[in-house]
Coordinates of C-alpha atoms in Angstrom, one line a residue:
X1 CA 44.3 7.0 104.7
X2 CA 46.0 8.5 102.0
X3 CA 48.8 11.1 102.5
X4 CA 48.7 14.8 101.1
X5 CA 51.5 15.6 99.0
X6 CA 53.5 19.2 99.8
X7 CA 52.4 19.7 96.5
X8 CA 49.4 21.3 94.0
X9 CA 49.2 19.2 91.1
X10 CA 48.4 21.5 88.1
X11 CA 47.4 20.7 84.4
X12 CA 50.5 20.3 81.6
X13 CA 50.4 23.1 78.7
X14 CA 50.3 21.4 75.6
X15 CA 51.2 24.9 73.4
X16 CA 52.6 28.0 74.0
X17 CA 49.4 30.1 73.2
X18 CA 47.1 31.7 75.2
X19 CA 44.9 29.3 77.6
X20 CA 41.7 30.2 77.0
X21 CA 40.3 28.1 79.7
X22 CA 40.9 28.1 83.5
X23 CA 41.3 25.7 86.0
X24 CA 38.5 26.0 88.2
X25 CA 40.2 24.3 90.4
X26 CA 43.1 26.9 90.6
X27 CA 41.9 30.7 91.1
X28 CA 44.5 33.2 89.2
X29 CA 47.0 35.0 91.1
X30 CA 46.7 37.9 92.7
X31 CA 50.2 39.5 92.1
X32 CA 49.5 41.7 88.9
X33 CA 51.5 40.7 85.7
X34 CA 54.5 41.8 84.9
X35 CA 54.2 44.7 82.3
X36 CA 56.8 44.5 79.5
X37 CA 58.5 47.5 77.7
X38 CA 56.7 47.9 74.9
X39 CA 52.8 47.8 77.4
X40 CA 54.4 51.2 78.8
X41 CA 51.6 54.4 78.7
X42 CA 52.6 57.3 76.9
X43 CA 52.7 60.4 79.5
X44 CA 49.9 63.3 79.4
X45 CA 52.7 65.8 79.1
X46 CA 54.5 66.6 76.1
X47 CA 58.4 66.6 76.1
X48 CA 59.6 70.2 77.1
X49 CA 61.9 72.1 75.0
X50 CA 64.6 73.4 77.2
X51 CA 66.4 77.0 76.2
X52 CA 70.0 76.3 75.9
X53 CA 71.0 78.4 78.9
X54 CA 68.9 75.8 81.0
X55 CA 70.7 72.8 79.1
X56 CA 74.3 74.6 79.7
X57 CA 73.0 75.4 83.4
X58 CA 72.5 72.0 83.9
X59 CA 75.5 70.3 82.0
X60 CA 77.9 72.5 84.4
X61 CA 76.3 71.6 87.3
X62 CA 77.3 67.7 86.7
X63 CA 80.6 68.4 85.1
X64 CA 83.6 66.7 87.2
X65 CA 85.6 70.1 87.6
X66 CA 82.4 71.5 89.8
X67 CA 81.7 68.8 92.0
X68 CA 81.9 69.5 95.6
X69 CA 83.0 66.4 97.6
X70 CA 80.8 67.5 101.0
X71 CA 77.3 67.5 98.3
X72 CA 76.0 64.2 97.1
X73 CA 74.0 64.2 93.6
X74 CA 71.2 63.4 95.1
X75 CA 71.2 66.7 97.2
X76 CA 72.0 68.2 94.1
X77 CA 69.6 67.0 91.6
X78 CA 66.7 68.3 94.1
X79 CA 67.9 71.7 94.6
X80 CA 68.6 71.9 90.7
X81 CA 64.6 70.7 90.1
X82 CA 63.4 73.0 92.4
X83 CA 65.8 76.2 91.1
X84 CA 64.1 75.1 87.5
X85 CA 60.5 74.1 88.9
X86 CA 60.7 77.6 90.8
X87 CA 61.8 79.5 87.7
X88 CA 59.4 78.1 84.7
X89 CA 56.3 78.7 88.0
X90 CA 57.2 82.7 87.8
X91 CA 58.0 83.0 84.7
X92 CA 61.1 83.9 84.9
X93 CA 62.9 81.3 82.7
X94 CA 64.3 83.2 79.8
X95 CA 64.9 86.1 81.9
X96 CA 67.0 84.8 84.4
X97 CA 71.0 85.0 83.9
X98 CA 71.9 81.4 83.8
X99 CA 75.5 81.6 82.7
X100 CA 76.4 84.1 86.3
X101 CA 73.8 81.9 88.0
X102 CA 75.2 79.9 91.0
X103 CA 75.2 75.8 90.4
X104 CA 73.2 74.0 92.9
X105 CA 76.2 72.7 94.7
X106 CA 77.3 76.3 95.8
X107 CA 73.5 77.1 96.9
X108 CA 73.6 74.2 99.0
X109 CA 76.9 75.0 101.0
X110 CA 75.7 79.1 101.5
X111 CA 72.3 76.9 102.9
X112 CA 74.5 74.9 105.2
X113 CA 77.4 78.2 106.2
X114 CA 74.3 80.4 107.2
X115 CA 72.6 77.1 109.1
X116 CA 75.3 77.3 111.2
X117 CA 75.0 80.9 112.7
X118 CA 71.7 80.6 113.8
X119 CA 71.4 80.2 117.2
X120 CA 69.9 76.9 118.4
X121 CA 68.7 78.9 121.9
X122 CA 66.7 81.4 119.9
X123 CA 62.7 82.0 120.7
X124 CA 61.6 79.9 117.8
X125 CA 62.9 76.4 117.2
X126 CA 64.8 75.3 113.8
X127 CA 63.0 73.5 110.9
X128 CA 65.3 70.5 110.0
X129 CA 62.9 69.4 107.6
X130 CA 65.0 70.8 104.5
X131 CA 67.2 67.9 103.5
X132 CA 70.0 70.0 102.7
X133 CA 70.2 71.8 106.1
X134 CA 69.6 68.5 107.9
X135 CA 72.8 67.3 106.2
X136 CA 75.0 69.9 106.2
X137 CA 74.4 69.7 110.6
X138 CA 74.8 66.1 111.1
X139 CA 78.0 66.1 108.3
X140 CA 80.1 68.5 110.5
X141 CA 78.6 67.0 113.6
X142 CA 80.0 63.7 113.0
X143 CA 83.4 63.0 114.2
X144 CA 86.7 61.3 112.1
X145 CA 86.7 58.7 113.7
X146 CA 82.7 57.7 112.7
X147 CA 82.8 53.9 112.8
X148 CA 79.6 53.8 110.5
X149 CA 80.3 56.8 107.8
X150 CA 77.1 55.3 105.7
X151 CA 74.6 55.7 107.7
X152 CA 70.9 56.2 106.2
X153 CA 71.4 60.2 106.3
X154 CA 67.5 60.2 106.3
X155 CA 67.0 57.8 109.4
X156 CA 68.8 60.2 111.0
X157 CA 66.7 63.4 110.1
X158 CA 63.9 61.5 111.2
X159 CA 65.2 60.9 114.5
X160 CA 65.9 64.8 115.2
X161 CA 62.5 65.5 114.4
X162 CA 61.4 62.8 117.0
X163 CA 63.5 64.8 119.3
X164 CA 63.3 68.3 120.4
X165 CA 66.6 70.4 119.3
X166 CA 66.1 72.6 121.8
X167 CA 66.8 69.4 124.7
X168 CA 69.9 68.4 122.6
X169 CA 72.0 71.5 122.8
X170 CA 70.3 72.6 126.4
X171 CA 73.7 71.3 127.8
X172 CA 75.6 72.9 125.4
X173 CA 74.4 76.7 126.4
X174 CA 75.5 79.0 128.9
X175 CA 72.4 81.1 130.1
X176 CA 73.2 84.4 132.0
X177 CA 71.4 85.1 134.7
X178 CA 69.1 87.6 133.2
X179 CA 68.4 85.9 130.4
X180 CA 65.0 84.7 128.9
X181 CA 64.4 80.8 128.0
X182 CA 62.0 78.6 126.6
X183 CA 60.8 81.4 124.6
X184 CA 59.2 83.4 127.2
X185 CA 61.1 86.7 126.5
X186 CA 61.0 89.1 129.0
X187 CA 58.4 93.1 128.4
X188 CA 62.0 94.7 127.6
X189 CA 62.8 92.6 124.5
X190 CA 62.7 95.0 121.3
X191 CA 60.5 94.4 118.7
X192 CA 63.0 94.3 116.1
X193 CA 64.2 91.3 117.6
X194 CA 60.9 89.7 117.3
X195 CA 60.6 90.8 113.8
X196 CA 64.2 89.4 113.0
X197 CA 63.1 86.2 114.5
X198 CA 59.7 86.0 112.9
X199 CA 61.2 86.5 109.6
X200 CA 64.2 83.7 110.2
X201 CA 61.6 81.1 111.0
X202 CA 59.5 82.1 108.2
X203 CA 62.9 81.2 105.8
X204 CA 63.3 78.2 107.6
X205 CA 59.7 77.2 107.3
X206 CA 59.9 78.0 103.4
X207 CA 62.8 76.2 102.7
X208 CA 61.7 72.7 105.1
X209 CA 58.4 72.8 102.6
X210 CA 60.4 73.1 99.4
X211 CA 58.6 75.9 98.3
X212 CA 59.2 80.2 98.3
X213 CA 57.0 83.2 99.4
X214 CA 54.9 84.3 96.2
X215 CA 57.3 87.8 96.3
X216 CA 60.7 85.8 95.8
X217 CA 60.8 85.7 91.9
X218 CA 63.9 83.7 92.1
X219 CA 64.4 81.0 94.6
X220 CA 68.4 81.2 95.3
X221 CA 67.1 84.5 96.9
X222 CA 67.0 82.9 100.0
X223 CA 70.6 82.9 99.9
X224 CA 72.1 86.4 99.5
X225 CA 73.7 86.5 95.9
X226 CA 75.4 89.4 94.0
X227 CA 75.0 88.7 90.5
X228 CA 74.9 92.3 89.6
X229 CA 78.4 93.2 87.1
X230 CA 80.2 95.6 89.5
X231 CA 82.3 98.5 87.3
X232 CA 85.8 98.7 87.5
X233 CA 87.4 100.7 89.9
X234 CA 90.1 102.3 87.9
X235 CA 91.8 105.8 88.1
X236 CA 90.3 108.4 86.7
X237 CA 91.5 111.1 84.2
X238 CA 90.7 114.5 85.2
X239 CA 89.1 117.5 82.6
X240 CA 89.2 120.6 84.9
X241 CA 91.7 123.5 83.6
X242 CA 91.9 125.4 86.5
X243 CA 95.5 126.5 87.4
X244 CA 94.1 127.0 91.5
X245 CA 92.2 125.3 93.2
X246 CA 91.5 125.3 97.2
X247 CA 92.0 122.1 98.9
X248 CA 89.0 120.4 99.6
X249 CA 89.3 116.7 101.8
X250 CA 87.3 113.9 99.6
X251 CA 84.2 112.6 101.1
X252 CA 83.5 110.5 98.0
X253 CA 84.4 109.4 94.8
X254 CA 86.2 112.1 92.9
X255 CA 84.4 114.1 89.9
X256 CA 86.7 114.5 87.1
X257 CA 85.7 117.8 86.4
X258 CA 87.5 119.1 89.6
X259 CA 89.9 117.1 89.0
X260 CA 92.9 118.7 87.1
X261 CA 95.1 116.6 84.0
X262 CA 98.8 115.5 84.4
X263 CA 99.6 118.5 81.6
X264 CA 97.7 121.1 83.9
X265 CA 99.3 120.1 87.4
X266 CA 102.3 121.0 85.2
X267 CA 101.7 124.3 85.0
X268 CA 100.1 124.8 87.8
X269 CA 104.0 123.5 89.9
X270 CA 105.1 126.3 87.7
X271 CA 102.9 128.9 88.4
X272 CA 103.1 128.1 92.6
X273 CA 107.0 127.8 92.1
X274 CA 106.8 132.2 90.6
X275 CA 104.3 133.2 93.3
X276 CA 105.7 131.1 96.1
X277 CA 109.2 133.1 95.3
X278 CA 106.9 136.8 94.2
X279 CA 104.6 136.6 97.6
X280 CA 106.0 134.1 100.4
X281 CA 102.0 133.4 101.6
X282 CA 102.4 130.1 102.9
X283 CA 98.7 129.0 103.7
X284 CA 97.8 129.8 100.5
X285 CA 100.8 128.1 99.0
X286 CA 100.6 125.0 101.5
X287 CA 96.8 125.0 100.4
X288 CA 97.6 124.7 97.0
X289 CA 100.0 122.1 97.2
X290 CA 97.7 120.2 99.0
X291 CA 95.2 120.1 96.1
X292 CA 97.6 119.4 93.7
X293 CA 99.3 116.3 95.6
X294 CA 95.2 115.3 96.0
X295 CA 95.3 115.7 92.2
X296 CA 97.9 113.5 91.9
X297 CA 96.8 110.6 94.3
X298 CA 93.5 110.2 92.4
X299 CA 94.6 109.9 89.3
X300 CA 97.4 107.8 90.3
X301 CA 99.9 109.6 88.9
X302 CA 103.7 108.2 90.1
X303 CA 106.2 109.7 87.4
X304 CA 109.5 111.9 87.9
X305 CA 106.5 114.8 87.9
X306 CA 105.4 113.4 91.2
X307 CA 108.5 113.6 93.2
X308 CA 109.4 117.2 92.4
X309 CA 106.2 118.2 93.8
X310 CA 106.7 116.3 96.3
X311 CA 110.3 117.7 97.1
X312 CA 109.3 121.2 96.2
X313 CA 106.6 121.1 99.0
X314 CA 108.8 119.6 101.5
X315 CA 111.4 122.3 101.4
X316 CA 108.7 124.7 101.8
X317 CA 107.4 123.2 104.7
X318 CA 111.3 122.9 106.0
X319 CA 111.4 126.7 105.4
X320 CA 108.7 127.8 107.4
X321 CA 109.1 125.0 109.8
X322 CA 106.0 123.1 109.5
X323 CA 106.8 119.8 110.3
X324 CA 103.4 117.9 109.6
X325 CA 103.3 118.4 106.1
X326 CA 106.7 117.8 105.3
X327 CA 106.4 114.9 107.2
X328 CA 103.7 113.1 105.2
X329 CA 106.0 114.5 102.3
X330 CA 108.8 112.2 103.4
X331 CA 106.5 109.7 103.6
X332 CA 105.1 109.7 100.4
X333 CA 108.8 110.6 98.9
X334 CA 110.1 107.8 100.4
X335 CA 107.9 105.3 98.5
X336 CA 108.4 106.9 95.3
X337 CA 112.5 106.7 95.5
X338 CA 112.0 102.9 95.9
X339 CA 109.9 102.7 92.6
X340 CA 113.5 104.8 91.3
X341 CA 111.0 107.8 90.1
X342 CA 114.4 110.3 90.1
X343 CA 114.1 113.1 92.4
X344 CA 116.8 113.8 94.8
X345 CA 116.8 110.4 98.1
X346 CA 120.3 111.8 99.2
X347 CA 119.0 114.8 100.2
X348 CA 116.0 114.0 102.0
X349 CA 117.2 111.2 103.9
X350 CA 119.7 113.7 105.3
X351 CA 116.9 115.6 106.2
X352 CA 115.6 112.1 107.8
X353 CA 118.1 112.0 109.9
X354 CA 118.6 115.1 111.1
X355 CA 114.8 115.0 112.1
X356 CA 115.2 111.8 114.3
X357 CA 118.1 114.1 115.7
X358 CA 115.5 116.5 116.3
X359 CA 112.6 113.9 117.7
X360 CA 115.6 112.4 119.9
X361 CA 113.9 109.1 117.7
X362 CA 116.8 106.6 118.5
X363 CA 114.3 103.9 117.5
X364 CA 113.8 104.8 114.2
X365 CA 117.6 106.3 113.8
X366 CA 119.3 102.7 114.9
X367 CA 117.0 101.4 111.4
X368 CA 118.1 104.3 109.4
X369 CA 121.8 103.2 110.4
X370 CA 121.1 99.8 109.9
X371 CA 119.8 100.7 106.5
X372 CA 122.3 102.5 105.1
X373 CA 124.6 101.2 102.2
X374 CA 128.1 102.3 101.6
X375 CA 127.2 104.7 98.5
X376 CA 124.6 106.8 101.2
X377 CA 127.1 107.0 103.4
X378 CA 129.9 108.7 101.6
X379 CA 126.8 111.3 99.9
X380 CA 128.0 114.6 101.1
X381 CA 124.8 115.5 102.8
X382 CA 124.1 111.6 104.6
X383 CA 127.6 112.2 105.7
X384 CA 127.2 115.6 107.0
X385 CA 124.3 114.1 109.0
X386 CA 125.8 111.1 110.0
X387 CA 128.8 113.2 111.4
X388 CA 126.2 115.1 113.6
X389 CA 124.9 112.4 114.7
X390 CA 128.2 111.2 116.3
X391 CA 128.8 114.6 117.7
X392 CA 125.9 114.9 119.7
X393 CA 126.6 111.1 120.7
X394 CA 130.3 112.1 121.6
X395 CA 128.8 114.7 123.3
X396 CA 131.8 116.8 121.4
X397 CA 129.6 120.1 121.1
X398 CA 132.9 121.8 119.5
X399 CA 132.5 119.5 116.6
X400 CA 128.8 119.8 116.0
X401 CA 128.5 123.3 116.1
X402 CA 131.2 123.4 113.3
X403 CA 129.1 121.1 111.3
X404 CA 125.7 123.5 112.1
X405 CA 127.7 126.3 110.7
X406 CA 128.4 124.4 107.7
X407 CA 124.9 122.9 106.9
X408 CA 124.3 121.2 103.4
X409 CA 121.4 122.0 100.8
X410 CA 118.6 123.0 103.9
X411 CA 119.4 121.1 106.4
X412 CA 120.0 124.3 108.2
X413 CA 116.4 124.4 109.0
X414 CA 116.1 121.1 110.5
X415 CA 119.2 122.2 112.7
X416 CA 117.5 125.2 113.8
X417 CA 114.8 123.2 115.4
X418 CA 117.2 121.4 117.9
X419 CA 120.3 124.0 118.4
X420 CA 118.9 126.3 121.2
X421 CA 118.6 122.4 123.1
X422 CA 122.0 122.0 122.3
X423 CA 123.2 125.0 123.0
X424 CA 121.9 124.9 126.5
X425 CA 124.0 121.5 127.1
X426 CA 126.7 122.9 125.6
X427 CA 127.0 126.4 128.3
X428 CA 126.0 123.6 131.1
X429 CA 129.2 122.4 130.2
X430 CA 131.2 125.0 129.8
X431 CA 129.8 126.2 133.1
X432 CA 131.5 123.4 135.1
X433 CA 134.5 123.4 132.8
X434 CA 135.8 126.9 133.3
X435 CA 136.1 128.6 136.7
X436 CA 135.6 131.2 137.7
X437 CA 134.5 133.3 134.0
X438 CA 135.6 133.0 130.2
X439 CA 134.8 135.7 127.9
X440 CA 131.7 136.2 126.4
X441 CA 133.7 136.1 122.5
X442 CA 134.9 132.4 123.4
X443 CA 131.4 131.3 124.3
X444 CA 130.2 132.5 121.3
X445 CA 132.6 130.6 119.1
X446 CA 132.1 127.8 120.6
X447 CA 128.1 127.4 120.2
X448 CA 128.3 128.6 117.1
X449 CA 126.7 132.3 117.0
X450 CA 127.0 134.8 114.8
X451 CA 128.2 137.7 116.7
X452 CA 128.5 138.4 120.9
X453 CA 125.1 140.5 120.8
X454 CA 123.3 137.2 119.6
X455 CA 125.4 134.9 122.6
X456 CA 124.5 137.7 125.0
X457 CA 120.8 137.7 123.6
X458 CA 120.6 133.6 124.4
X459 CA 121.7 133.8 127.5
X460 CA 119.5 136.8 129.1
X461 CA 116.5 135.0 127.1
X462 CA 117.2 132.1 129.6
X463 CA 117.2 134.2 133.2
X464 CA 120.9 134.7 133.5
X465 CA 121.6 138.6 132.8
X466 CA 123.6 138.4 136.0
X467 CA 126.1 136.2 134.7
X468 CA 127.3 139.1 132.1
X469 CA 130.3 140.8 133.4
X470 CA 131.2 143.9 131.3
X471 CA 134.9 144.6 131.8
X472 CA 137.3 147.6 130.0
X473 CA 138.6 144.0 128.0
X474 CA 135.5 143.0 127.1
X475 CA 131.8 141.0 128.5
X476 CA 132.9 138.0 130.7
X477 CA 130.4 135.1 131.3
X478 CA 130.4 134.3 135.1
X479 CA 130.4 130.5 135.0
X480 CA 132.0 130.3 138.8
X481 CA 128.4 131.3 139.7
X482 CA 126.2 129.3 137.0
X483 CA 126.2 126.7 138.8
X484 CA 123.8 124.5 138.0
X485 CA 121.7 127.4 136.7
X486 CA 121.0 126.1 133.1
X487 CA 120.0 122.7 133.9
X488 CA 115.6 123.7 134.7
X489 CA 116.1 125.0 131.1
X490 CA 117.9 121.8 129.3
X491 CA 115.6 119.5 131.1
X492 CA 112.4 122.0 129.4
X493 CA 114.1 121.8 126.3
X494 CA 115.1 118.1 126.0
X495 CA 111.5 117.4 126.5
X496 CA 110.2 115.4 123.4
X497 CA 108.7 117.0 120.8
X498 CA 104.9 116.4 119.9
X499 CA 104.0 113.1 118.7
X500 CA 101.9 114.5 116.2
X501 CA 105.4 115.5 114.2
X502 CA 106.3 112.4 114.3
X503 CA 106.9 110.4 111.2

């Protein structure tokens, strides 16, 4: 018995042309021939012609400086084909702004930032068919420490669609007690929630199919994108000539034609400056200033211009006592001395701190002190201040009412706000310091009034008419019998001012 071999014998090719006859014996193979370069078919389609914005598009979106390490090319080059595909389907291709466009890269990590806010407990469950959303989840799911970082990405995908999401971050969710699962929402759930749902899943669905609703012209859409050139917010330049104007609080954008020009604010400080000294009508005045200051902030005007109006309306306000607005005055005055605008800082941060003096502020004193620089301090009126500051510390009332009688610029008026307080300390003391009476002229003196009648007035207007004694040498104060009588009154009068006056 002969053996088989463990091999076919076939026929020796005597030339390299084609065999023309085949071995009957052998039946041709069934792998198909390999096709060569050349045996290639032509495509149906013609080669497109590409605008230049496309080309440009496209170059930028593969240049090194745009790359984003957390998007692969591939990811890339399928959200580019579909931006494109999308585009040349509406017709929409030489219309559409490709140099402001966003690249493909940038689309993809909006995709995967909004992903990430959905909730995974909502009614509807989350398509993860869309490769980008799929991974931009399981990249910032997976851990440093990943022993396998190159994973098949789309093994993966398919394994979340084997399971139910819903299962896989069950554990993950606190329910409260009231609270619908599973979907089945309870008869009080709004429909605008449902229609908020409805719509997410519809986005979702769109963007798992690769493919938009027939109203979204252009497909980054889907991702909210402001291409529109926003104007330049810049300060306007006013055309109204008006010398007055009322005071009017801005609820929007300011028109220019209220709005008055730096060269007619001018005149108009002048004009208020005459009428202010002619009629003394401080609502109107106050008003006035208001809109002229508004004036100024809109058009952003900060010159040497701006800090006298500033000042001006500030010792107006000091003159009739109305502490809010020269309070935002100091404010406002206080950043234009930094910027070195000129005006007149010496003088108003005596004022400053002969307010805190007022306010009993020792806060925001203790940082004025700690502020000052040697040339402040020896300025006539920061020392003035300063030295009533350590009076009323010293409790040495003999000093401070020297120093009230002897006010600087109109500092006066800031004094006036706090004296009666002092005052009132001052006969508390002079009450237990002098038994049994002192005359009336000594008392008045000492706290600083102009004449006895004004002394005698101050103490009546405080309950104490029975503490005059009129004698053939003159009015005597009682003190043996003021005991203790002015203290209700310095305890009402220390009482801290409203916080609304407050800087």
């Amino acid at each position: 018995m002969h053996s088989t071999g463990a091999f076919t014998a076939v026929t020796a090719r005597t030339t390299f042309g084609k065999q023309l006859v085949a071995d009957s014996t052998h039946p041709p193979s069934s792998s198909p021939a390999p096709s060569t370069t050349g045996s290639a078919h032509p495509s149906d389609k013609g080669k497109r012609d590409w605008p230049p914005p496309v080309r440009s598009y496209v170059q930028r979106s593969f240049a090194d400086g745009n790359i984003i390490a957390d998007v692969n090319r591939q990811e890339m080059e399928i959200k580019l084909k579909q931006v494109i595909s999308s585009s040349v389907e509406a017709g929409t291709l030489a219309t559409i702004d490709w140099d402001n466009l966003p690249l493909p890269q940038v689309m993809i990590q909006s995709e995967r930032r909004r992903s990430h806010d959905l909730s995974f407990t909502s009614k509807h469950p989350i398509q993860v068919g869309h490769p980008s959303l799929t991974r931009g989840i399981i990249s910032n799911k997976r851990k440093s420490s990943d022993p396998n970082p190159s994973d098949d990405v789309g093994s993966r995908a398919l394994s979340w669609r084997q399971s139910d999401v819903r299962d896989v971050f069950e554990s993950r969710v606190s329910y409260p007690d009231k609270r619908p699962r599973n979907g089945a929402g309870p008869e009080n759930v709004s429909s605008k929630s449902n229609q908020v749902s409805e719509g997410r899943k519809k986005r979702f669905q769109g963007a798992s199919s690769g493919t938009f609703p027939a109203t979204l012209s252009r497909p980054w859409r889907s991702t909210t994108y402001n291409l529109e050139p926003t104007e330049p917010k810049g300060p306007i330049v006013g055309r109204c000539q008006d010398l007055e104007k009322k005071y009017f609080r801005l609820t929007s954008a300011p028109n220019p034609d209220t709005v008055r020009p730096l060269h007619v604010l001018e005149k108009t400080l002048d004009h208020l400056k005459k009428k202010w000294r002619r009629e003394k009508k401080y609502p109107y005045i106050c008003d006035q200033f208001k809109s002229l200051r508004q004036d100024l902030t809109v058009q952003r005007i900060k010159t040497s211009f701006t800090v006298d109006a500033y000042e001006i309306h500030a010792r107006i306000a000091l003159e009739e006592g109305d502490l809010s607005e020269y309070n935002q005055c100091q404010t406002q005055l206080r950043a234009l001395y930094a910027q070195n605008l000129g005006g007149h800082p010496f003088e108003f941060l005596a004022y400053r701190i002969l307010y805190f003096l007022h306010t009993s502020n020792r806060t925001d004193m203790n940082e004025v002190l700690a502020d000052l620089t040697p040339t402040e301090k020896q300025h006539p009126a920061v020392k003035h201040a300063l030295d009533a500051r350590s009076a009323l510390a010293l409790g040495n009332y003999h000093r401070f009412f020297q120093l009230y009688l002897d006010t600087p610029n109109m500092g006066a008026y800031l004094m006036d706000m706090f004296v009666g307080r002092e005052r009132l300390s001052a006969l508390s003391a002079i009450c237990r310091a002098y038994k049994p009476d002192v005359p009336l002229r000594f008392v008045t003196e000492e706290l600083g009034f102009v004449s006895d009648e004004d002394c005698a007035r101050f103490t009546c207007d405080h309950g104490a008419p029975h503490l005059l004694d009129e004698r053939d040498e003159g009015v005597h104060l009682l003190t043996g019998k003021a005991q203790g009588f002015f203290e209700p009154a310095l305890k009402a009068a220390s009482a801290r001012p409203d916080a609304k006056a407050h800087v």
